[in-house]
mmCIF file with all atom_site columns, C-alpha atoms in Angstrom:
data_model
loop_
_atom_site.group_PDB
_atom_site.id
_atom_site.type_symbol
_atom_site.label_atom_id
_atom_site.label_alt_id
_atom_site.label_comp_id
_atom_site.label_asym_id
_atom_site.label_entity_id
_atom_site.label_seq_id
_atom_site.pdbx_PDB_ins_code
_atom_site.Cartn_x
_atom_site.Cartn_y
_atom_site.Cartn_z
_atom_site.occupancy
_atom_site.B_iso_or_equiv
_atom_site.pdbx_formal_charge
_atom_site.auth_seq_id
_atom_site.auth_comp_id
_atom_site.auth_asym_id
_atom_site.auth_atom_id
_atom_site.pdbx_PDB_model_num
ATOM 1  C CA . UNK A 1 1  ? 0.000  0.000  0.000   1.00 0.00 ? 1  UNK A CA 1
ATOM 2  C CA . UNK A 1 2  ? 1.085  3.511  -1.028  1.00 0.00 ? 2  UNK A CA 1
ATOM 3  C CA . UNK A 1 3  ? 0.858  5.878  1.629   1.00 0.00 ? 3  UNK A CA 1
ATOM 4  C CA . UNK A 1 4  ? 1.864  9.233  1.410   1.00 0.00 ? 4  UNK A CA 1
ATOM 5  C CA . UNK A 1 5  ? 3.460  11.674 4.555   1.00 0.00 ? 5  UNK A CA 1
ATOM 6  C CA . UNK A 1 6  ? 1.394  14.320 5.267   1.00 0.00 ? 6  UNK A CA 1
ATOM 7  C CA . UNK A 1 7  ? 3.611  17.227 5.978   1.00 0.00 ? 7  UNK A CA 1
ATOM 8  C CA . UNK A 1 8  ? 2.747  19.991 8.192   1.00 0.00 ? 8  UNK A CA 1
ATOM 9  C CA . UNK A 1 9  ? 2.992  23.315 7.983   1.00 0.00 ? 9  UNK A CA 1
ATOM 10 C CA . UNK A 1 10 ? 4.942  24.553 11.547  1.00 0.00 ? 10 UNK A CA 1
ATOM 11 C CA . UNK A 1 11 ? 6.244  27.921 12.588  1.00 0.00 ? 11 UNK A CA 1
ATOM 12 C CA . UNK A 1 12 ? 10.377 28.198 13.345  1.00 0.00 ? 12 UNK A CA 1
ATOM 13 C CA . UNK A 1 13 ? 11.463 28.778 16.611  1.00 0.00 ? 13 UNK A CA 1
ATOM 14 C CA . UNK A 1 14 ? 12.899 32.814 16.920  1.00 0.00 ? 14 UNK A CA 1
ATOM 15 C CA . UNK A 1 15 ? 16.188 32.771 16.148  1.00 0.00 ? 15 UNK A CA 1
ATOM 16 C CA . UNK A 1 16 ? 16.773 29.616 13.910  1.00 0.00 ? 16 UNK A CA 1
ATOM 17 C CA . UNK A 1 17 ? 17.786 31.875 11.411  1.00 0.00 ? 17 UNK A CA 1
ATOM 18 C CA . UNK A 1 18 ? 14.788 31.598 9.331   1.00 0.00 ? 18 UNK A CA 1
ATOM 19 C CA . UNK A 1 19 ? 13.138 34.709 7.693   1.00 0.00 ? 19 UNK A CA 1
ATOM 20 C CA . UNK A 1 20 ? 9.558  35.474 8.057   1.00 0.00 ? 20 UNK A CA 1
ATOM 21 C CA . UNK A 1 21 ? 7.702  36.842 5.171   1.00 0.00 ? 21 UNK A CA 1
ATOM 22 C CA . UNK A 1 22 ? 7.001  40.600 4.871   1.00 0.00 ? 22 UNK A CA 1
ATOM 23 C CA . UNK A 1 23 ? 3.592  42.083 5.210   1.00 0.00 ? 23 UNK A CA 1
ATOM 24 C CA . UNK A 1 24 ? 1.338  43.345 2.367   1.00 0.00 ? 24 UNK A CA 1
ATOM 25 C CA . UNK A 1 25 ? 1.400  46.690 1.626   1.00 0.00 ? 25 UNK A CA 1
ATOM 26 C CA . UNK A 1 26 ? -1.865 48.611 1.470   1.00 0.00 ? 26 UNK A CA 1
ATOM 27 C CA . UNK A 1 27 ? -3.340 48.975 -2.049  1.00 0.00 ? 27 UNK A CA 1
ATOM 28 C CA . UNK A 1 28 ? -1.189 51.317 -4.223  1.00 0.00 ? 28 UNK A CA 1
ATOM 29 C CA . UNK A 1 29 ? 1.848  51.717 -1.694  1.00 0.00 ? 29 UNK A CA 1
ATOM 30 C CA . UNK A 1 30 ? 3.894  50.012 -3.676  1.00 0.00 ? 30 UNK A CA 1
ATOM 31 C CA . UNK A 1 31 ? 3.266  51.967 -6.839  1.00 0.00 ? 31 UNK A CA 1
ATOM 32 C CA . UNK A 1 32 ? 3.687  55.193 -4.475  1.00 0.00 ? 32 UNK A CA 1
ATOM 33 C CA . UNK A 1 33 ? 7.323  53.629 -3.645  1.00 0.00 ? 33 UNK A CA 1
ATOM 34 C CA . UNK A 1 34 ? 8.441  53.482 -6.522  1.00 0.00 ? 34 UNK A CA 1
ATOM 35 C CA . UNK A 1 35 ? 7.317  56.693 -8.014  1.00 0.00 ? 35 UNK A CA 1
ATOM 36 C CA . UNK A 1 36 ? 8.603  58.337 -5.022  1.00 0.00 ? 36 UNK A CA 1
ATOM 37 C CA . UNK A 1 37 ? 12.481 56.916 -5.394  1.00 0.00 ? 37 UNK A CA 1
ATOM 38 C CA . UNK A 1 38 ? 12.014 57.745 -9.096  1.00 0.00 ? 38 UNK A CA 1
ATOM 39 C CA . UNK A 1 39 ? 11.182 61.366 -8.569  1.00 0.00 ? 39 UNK A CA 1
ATOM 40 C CA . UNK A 1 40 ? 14.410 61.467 -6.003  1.00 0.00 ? 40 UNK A CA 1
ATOM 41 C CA . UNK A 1 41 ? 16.725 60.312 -8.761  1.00 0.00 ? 41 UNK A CA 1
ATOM 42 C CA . UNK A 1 42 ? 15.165 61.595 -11.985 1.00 0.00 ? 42 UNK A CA 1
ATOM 43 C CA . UNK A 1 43 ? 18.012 61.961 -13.561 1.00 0.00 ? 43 UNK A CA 1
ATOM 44 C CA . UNK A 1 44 ? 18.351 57.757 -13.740 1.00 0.00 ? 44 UNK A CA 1
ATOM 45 C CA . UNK A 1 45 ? 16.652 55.265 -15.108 1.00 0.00 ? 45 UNK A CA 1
ATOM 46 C CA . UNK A 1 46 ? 15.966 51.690 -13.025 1.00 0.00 ? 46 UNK A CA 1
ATOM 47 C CA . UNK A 1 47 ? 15.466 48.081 -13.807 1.00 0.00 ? 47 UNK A CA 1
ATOM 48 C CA . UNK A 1 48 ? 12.723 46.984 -11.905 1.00 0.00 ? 48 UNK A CA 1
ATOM 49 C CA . UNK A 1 49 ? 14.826 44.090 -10.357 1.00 0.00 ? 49 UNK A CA 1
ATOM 50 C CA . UNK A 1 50 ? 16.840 47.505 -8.986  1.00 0.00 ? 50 UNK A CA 1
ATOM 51 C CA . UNK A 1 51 ? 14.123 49.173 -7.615  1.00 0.00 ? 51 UNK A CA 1
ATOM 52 C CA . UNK A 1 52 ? 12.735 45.652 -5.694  1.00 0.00 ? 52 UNK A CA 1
ATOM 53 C CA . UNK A 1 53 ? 16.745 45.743 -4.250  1.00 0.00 ? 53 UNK A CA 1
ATOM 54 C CA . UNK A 1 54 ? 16.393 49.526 -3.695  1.00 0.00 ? 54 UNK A CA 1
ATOM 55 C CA . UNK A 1 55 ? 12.916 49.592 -2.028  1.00 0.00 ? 55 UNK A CA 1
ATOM 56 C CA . UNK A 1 56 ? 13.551 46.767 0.375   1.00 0.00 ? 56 UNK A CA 1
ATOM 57 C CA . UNK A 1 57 ? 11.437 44.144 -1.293  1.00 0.00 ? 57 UNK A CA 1
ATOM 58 C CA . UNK A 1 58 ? 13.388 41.944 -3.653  1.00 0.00 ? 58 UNK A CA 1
ATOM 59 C CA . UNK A 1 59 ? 10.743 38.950 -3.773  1.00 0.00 ? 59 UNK A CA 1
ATOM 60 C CA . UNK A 1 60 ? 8.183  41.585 -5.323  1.00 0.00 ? 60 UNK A CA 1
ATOM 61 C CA . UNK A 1 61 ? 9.689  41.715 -8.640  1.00 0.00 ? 61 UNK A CA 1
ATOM 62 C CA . UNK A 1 62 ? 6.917  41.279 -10.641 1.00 0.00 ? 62 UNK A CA 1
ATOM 63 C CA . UNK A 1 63 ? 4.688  43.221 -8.466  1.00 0.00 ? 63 UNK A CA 1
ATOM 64 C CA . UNK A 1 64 ? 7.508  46.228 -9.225  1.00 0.00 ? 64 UNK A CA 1
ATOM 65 C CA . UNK A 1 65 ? 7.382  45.283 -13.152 1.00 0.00 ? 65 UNK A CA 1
ATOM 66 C CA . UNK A 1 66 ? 3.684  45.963 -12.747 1.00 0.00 ? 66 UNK A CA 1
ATOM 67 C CA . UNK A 1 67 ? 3.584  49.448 -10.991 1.00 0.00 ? 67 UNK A CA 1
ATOM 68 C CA . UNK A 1 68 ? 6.538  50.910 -13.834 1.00 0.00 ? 68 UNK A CA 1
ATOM 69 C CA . UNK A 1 69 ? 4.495  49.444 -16.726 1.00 0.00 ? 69 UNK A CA 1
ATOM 70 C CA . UNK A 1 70 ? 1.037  51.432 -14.815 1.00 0.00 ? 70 UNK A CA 1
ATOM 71 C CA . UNK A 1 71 ? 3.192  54.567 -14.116 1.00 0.00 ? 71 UNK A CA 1
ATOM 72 C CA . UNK A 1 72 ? 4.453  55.076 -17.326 1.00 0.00 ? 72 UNK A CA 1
ATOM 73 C CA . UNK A 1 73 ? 0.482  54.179 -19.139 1.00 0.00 ? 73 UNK A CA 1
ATOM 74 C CA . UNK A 1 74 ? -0.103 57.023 -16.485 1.00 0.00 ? 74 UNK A CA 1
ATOM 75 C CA . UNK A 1 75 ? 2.365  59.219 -17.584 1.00 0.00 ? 75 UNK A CA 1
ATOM 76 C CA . UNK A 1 76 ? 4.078  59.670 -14.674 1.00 0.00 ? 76 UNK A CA 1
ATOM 77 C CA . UNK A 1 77 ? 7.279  57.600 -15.814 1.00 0.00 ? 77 UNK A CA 1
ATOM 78 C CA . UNK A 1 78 ? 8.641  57.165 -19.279 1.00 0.00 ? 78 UNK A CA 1
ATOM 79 C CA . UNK A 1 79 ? 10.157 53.449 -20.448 1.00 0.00 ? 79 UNK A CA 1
ATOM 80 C CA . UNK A 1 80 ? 13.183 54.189 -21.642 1.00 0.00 ? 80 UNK A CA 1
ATOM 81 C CA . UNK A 1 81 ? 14.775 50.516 -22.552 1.00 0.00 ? 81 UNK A CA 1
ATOM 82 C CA . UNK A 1 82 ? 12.309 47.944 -23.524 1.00 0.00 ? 82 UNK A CA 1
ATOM 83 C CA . UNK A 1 83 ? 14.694 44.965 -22.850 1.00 0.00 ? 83 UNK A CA 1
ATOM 84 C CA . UNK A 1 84 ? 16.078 44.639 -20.362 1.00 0.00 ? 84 UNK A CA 1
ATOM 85 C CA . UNK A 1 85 ? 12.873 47.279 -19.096 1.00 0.00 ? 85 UNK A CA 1
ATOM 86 C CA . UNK A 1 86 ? 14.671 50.548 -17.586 1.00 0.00 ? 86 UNK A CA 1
ATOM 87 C CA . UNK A 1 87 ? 11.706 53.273 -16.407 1.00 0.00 ? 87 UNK A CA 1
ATOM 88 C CA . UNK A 1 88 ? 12.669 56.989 -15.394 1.00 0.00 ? 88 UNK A CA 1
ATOM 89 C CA . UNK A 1 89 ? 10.673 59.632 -13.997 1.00 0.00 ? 89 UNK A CA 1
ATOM 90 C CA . UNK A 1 90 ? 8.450  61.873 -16.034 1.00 0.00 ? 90 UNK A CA 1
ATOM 91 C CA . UNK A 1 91 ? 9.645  65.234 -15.508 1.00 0.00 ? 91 UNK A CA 1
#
């Protein structure tokens, strides 16, 4: 008979080392992050894996890739490589 383990799900013990996961931002925060370290160095342009590094929250790549690609529909940020994606600041 095949019997699979059933694994559980259990919390680590503070201080093993183990990283807990961050919390959600509220809706548009993240969009409002990144336009905000745009507009502080307008004269640059940013991969979005740079500005996940930059803004503290390198698993939210594609969440990142997301918020440029809305800004710049918006107008409020220009594309200015399509591959690899760079996005500036309007100004």
């Amino acid at each position: 008979m095949n019997r699979r383990r059933r694994l559980t799900a259990t919390r680590p013990e503070p201080g093993t080392g183990h990283r807990t996961r961050q919390p959600s931002l509220p809706a548009g925060q993240l969009c409002a992050m990144v336009l905000t370290h745009l507009h502080a160095y307008s004269a640059l342009d940013f991969s979005p894996t740079e500005l996940a590094n930059v803004l503290g929250r390198p698993k939210s790549r594609g969440a990142i890739t997301n918020a440029c690609r809305r800004l710049a529909e918006l107008g409020l940020a220009t594309r200015t490589q399509h591959q690899p994606q760079r996005y500036r600041a309007k100004t």
